[in-house]
Amino acid sequence: MRKFYEKNRVWFAVLWIVLYCVVMTNLKGNFGYQSIAMLLGINAFAVGITLFVKMNHLEKECGIASLPRDIGRFLFFIPMWILATGNLWDGFALSYRGIEMVCAVLSMILVGFVEEMIFRGFLFKAMLSEERTSVAIIVSALTFGMGHIINLFAGQTSFETILQVIFAIAWGFILTFVFYKSGSLWPCIIAHSMIDAFSLFGADNALVDQIYIVTTIVVAVVYCIYLARIKVETNNEI
């Protein structure tokens, strides 16, 4: 796998994305996020990615070696983390109970880690070494958003899927910009895990959900314009 990674890092990332989408679609459609099967499946991805990164000393390359050195210089994380609470804006309601809720929460936290690693740590960094920064950011964000189309095959309605894709694309730009500017993937992993985990605790209010999506799109535009103008010293500068 190391040779494949060194030979073509972009296709290496694509392989992980395809494998992840196929496996997760089947697990979600057949068992659900609250199942032991889902938790074991996503945990296998998390362990596999972590072992590959550690065995090949890619922690720094993938942005998980450490948090930004001077966290005070990166206060621009705050709007992202505030926006990540949006699934709680429509009230509080448990999606599951007991052990099912525990499994679902753990699965969602791991989803945040795995998806950030494959879409940002692998795909974005691979493209950043071969393409212009703008191209790498756009492809990473769009690929992340379009990847949510797989939820159609897990029983989700077309309308819900379209909204989720738009929502995910907006978040894709935010997360990619933050990673690029900070050099650390951990703030993105935290935000991503918050979004997914909080979705299990939020009430189902269609109007508030749509407001959250629109707010995310507006914030993404303003936030990314702001981040694009920030000058910081990171290992990502080219």
mmCIF file of C-alpha atoms in Angstrom, residues 24-204:
data_model
loop_
_atom_site.group_PDB
_atom_site.id
_atom_site.type_symbol
_atom_site.label_atom_id
_atom_site.label_comp_id
_atom_site.label_asym_id
_atom_site.label_seq_id
_atom_site.Cartn_x
_atom_site.Cartn_y
_atom_site.Cartn_z
ATOM 1 C CA MET A 24 -20.731 2.590 4.850
ATOM 2 C CA THR A 25 -23.695 2.605 2.454
ATOM 3 C CA ASN A 26 -24.248 -1.091 3.071
ATOM 4 C CA LEU A 27 -23.812 -0.822 6.836
ATOM 5 C CA LYS A 28 -26.110 2.187 7.161
ATOM 6 C CA GLY A 29 -28.771 0.731 4.862
ATOM 7 C CA ASN A 30 -28.801 -2.715 6.465
ATOM 8 C CA PHE A 31 -28.059 -1.977 10.126
ATOM 9 C CA GLY A 32 -28.201 1.782 10.879
ATOM 10 C CA TYR A 33 -25.859 4.086 12.755
ATOM 11 C CA GLN A 34 -27.004 2.670 16.105
ATOM 12 C CA SER A 35 -25.761 -0.839 15.355
ATOM 13 C CA ILE A 36 -22.713 -2.701 16.576
ATOM 14 C CA ALA A 37 -22.008 -3.555 12.930
ATOM 15 C CA MET A 38 -21.719 0.134 12.018
ATOM 16 C CA LEU A 39 -19.464 0.847 14.991
ATOM 17 C CA LEU A 40 -17.192 -2.078 14.136
ATOM 18 C CA GLY A 41 -17.104 -1.084 10.476
ATOM 19 C CA ILE A 42 -16.197 2.561 11.010
ATOM 20 C CA ASN A 43 -13.737 1.553 13.721
ATOM 21 C CA ALA A 44 -11.997 -0.749 11.233
ATOM 22 C CA PHE A 45 -11.543 2.198 8.869
ATOM 23 C CA ALA A 46 -10.253 4.421 11.677
ATOM 24 C CA VAL A 47 -7.765 1.805 12.856
ATOM 25 C CA GLY A 48 -6.625 0.981 9.317
ATOM 26 C CA ILE A 49 -6.017 4.640 8.450
ATOM 27 C CA THR A 50 -4.255 5.322 11.751
ATOM 28 C CA LEU A 51 -1.952 2.315 11.383
ATOM 29 C CA PHE A 52 -1.061 3.235 7.807
ATOM 30 C CA VAL A 53 -0.275 6.827 8.779
ATOM 31 C CA LYS A 54 1.785 5.870 11.825
ATOM 32 C CA MET A 55 3.698 3.040 10.164
ATOM 33 C CA ASN A 56 4.694 5.380 7.335
ATOM 34 C CA HIS A 57 5.287 8.426 9.565
ATOM 35 C CA LEU A 58 2.702 10.554 7.755
ATOM 36 C CA GLU A 59 1.250 12.265 10.849
ATOM 37 C CA LYS A 60 2.712 15.641 9.916
ATOM 38 C CA GLU A 61 1.790 15.274 6.256
ATOM 39 C CA CYS A 62 -1.834 14.470 7.122
ATOM 40 C CA GLY A 63 -2.092 17.193 9.764
ATOM 41 C CA ILE A 64 -2.576 15.000 12.831
ATOM 42 C CA ALA A 65 0.881 15.334 14.376
ATOM 43 C CA SER A 66 -0.325 18.069 16.728
ATOM 44 C CA LEU A 67 -2.622 21.032 17.204
ATOM 45 C CA PRO A 68 -1.434 24.399 15.840
ATOM 46 C CA ARG A 69 1.540 25.564 17.904
ATOM 47 C CA ASP A 70 0.130 28.959 18.824
ATOM 48 C CA ILE A 71 -3.594 28.340 19.252
ATOM 49 C CA GLY A 72 -4.142 32.029 20.036
ATOM 50 C CA ARG A 73 -3.315 32.873 16.422
ATOM 51 C CA PHE A 74 -6.074 30.623 15.186
ATOM 52 C CA LEU A 75 -9.166 32.130 16.785
ATOM 53 C CA PHE A 76 -10.837 31.762 13.388
ATOM 54 C CA PHE A 77 -11.689 28.215 14.509
ATOM 55 C CA ILE A 78 -14.399 29.628 16.795
ATOM 56 C CA PRO A 79 -17.023 30.460 14.104
ATOM 57 C CA MET A 80 -16.604 26.958 12.692
ATOM 58 C CA TRP A 81 -17.182 25.316 16.062
ATOM 59 C CA ILE A 82 -20.194 27.542 16.797
ATOM 60 C CA LEU A 83 -21.713 26.645 13.426
ATOM 61 C CA ALA A 84 -21.079 22.968 14.203
ATOM 62 C CA THR A 85 -23.744 23.153 16.945
ATOM 63 C CA GLY A 86 -26.459 23.839 14.364
ATOM 64 C CA ASN A 87 -28.090 20.428 14.714
ATOM 65 C CA LEU A 88 -29.128 21.447 18.236
ATOM 66 C CA TRP A 89 -30.781 24.710 17.182
ATOM 67 C CA ASP A 90 -34.180 23.071 16.754
ATOM 68 C CA GLY A 91 -34.304 21.613 20.262
ATOM 69 C CA PHE A 92 -33.176 18.499 22.077
ATOM 70 C CA ALA A 93 -34.399 14.976 21.378
ATOM 71 C CA LEU A 94 -32.631 11.628 21.569
ATOM 72 C CA SER A 95 -32.519 9.612 18.358
ATOM 73 C CA TYR A 96 -31.851 6.351 20.215
ATOM 74 C CA ARG A 97 -31.754 4.950 23.734
ATOM 75 C CA GLY A 98 -29.301 2.978 25.822
ATOM 76 C CA ILE A 99 -26.557 0.997 24.098
ATOM 77 C CA GLU A 100 -27.877 1.999 20.666
ATOM 78 C CA MET A 101 -27.260 5.661 21.491
ATOM 79 C CA VAL A 102 -23.749 4.887 22.722
ATOM 80 C CA CYS A 103 -22.954 3.008 19.506
ATOM 81 C CA ALA A 104 -24.402 5.795 17.361
ATOM 82 C CA VAL A 105 -22.439 8.555 19.140
ATOM 83 C CA LEU A 106 -19.168 6.628 18.936
ATOM 84 C CA SER A 107 -19.811 5.869 15.265
ATOM 85 C CA MET A 108 -20.471 9.534 14.483
ATOM 86 C CA ILE A 109 -17.288 10.638 16.241
ATOM 87 C CA LEU A 110 -15.285 8.109 14.234
ATOM 88 C CA VAL A 111 -17.020 9.181 11.014
ATOM 89 C CA GLY A 112 -15.673 12.686 11.628
ATOM 90 C CA PHE A 113 -12.152 11.339 11.971
ATOM 91 C CA VAL A 114 -12.279 8.957 9.000
ATOM 92 C CA GLU A 115 -13.897 11.403 6.564
ATOM 93 C CA GLU A 116 -11.500 14.202 7.464
ATOM 94 C CA MET A 117 -8.551 11.875 6.976
ATOM 95 C CA ILE A 118 -9.598 10.615 3.552
ATOM 96 C CA PHE A 119 -11.016 13.858 2.127
ATOM 97 C CA ARG A 120 -8.581 16.338 3.679
ATOM 98 C CA GLY A 121 -5.605 14.365 4.991
ATOM 99 C CA PHE A 122 -5.315 12.164 1.883
ATOM 100 C CA LEU A 123 -7.161 13.732 -1.087
ATOM 101 C CA PHE A 124 -6.615 17.442 -0.426
ATOM 102 C CA LYS A 125 -2.943 17.060 0.493
ATOM 103 C CA ALA A 126 -2.351 14.808 -2.524
ATOM 104 C CA MET A 127 -3.884 17.354 -4.886
ATOM 105 C CA LEU A 128 -2.102 20.221 -3.153
ATOM 106 C CA SER A 129 1.211 18.704 -4.203
ATOM 107 C CA GLU A 130 0.136 18.390 -7.838
ATOM 108 C CA GLU A 131 -2.323 21.210 -8.518
ATOM 109 C CA ARG A 132 -2.843 24.860 -7.632
ATOM 110 C CA THR A 133 -4.182 25.531 -4.159
ATOM 111 C CA SER A 134 -7.547 26.744 -5.468
ATOM 112 C CA VAL A 135 -8.046 23.572 -7.522
ATOM 113 C CA ALA A 136 -7.168 21.347 -4.569
ATOM 114 C CA ILE A 137 -9.608 23.188 -2.287
ATOM 115 C CA ILE A 138 -12.472 23.104 -4.796
ATOM 116 C CA VAL A 139 -12.040 19.420 -5.655
ATOM 117 C CA SER A 140 -11.766 18.399 -2.000
ATOM 118 C CA ALA A 141 -14.891 20.363 -1.035
ATOM 119 C CA LEU A 142 -17.005 19.211 -3.994
ATOM 120 C CA THR A 143 -15.923 15.589 -3.675
ATOM 121 C CA PHE A 144 -16.796 15.633 0.010
ATOM 122 C CA GLY A 145 -20.246 17.050 -0.717
ATOM 123 C CA MET A 146 -21.027 14.811 -3.673
ATOM 124 C CA GLY A 147 -19.976 11.778 -1.654
ATOM 125 C CA HIS A 148 -23.171 12.178 0.366
ATOM 126 C CA ILE A 149 -25.215 11.131 -2.675
ATOM 127 C CA ILE A 150 -24.627 7.573 -1.474
ATOM 128 C CA ASN A 151 -27.303 8.181 1.163
ATOM 129 C CA LEU A 152 -29.854 7.697 -1.628
ATOM 130 C CA PHE A 153 -28.858 4.037 -1.678
ATOM 131 C CA ALA A 154 -29.309 3.814 2.091
ATOM 132 C CA GLY A 155 -32.998 4.797 1.880
ATOM 133 C CA GLN A 156 -32.819 8.587 2.202
ATOM 134 C CA THR A 157 -35.222 10.675 0.078
ATOM 135 C CA SER A 158 -34.019 12.656 -2.937
ATOM 136 C CA PHE A 159 -34.918 16.020 -1.378
ATOM 137 C CA GLU A 160 -33.109 15.237 1.876
ATOM 138 C CA THR A 161 -30.083 14.035 -0.071
ATOM 139 C CA ILE A 162 -29.912 17.178 -2.223
ATOM 140 C CA LEU A 163 -30.039 19.389 0.868
ATOM 141 C CA GLN A 164 -27.382 17.259 2.541
ATOM 142 C CA VAL A 165 -25.099 17.484 -0.496
ATOM 143 C CA ILE A 166 -25.393 21.290 -0.605
ATOM 144 C CA PHE A 167 -24.828 21.454 3.154
ATOM 145 C CA ALA A 168 -21.801 19.147 2.915
ATOM 146 C CA ILE A 169 -20.243 21.127 0.055
ATOM 147 C CA ALA A 170 -20.475 24.324 2.118
ATOM 148 C CA TRP A 171 -18.862 22.541 5.045
ATOM 149 C CA GLY A 172 -16.285 21.032 2.695
ATOM 150 C CA PHE A 173 -15.021 24.490 1.785
ATOM 151 C CA ILE A 174 -14.913 25.589 5.432
ATOM 152 C CA LEU A 175 -13.046 22.510 6.633
ATOM 153 C CA THR A 176 -10.572 22.517 3.750
ATOM 154 C CA PHE A 177 -9.769 26.209 4.185
ATOM 155 C CA VAL A 178 -9.268 25.814 7.938
ATOM 156 C CA PHE A 179 -6.977 22.827 7.403
ATOM 157 C CA TYR A 180 -4.969 24.664 4.756
ATOM 158 C CA LYS A 181 -4.540 27.788 6.853
ATOM 159 C CA SER A 182 -3.827 26.110 10.198
ATOM 160 C CA GLY A 183 -1.806 23.111 9.042
ATOM 161 C CA SER A 184 -3.652 20.940 11.570
ATOM 162 C CA LEU A 185 -6.521 18.585 10.820
ATOM 163 C CA TRP A 186 -7.632 18.259 14.452
ATOM 164 C CA PRO A 187 -9.847 21.407 14.513
ATOM 165 C CA CYS A 188 -11.651 20.022 11.459
ATOM 166 C CA ILE A 189 -12.015 16.563 12.990
ATOM 167 C CA ILE A 190 -13.497 18.111 16.134
ATOM 168 C CA ALA A 191 -15.979 20.236 14.167
ATOM 169 C CA HIS A 192 -16.960 17.358 11.875
ATOM 170 C CA SER A 193 -17.498 14.987 14.796
ATOM 171 C CA MET A 194 -19.598 17.645 16.584
ATOM 172 C CA ILE A 195 -21.897 18.044 13.575
ATOM 173 C CA ASP A 196 -22.475 14.313 13.201
ATOM 174 C CA ALA A 197 -22.784 13.531 16.915
ATOM 175 C CA PHE A 198 -25.111 16.469 17.628
ATOM 176 C CA SER A 199 -27.432 15.272 14.859
ATOM 177 C CA LEU A 200 -28.343 12.411 17.213
ATOM 178 C CA PHE A 201 -29.504 14.840 19.910
ATOM 179 C CA GLY A 202 -31.405 17.416 17.845
ATOM 180 C CA ALA A 203 -35.162 17.555 17.361
ATOM 181 C CA ASP A 204 -36.467 17.101 13.821
#
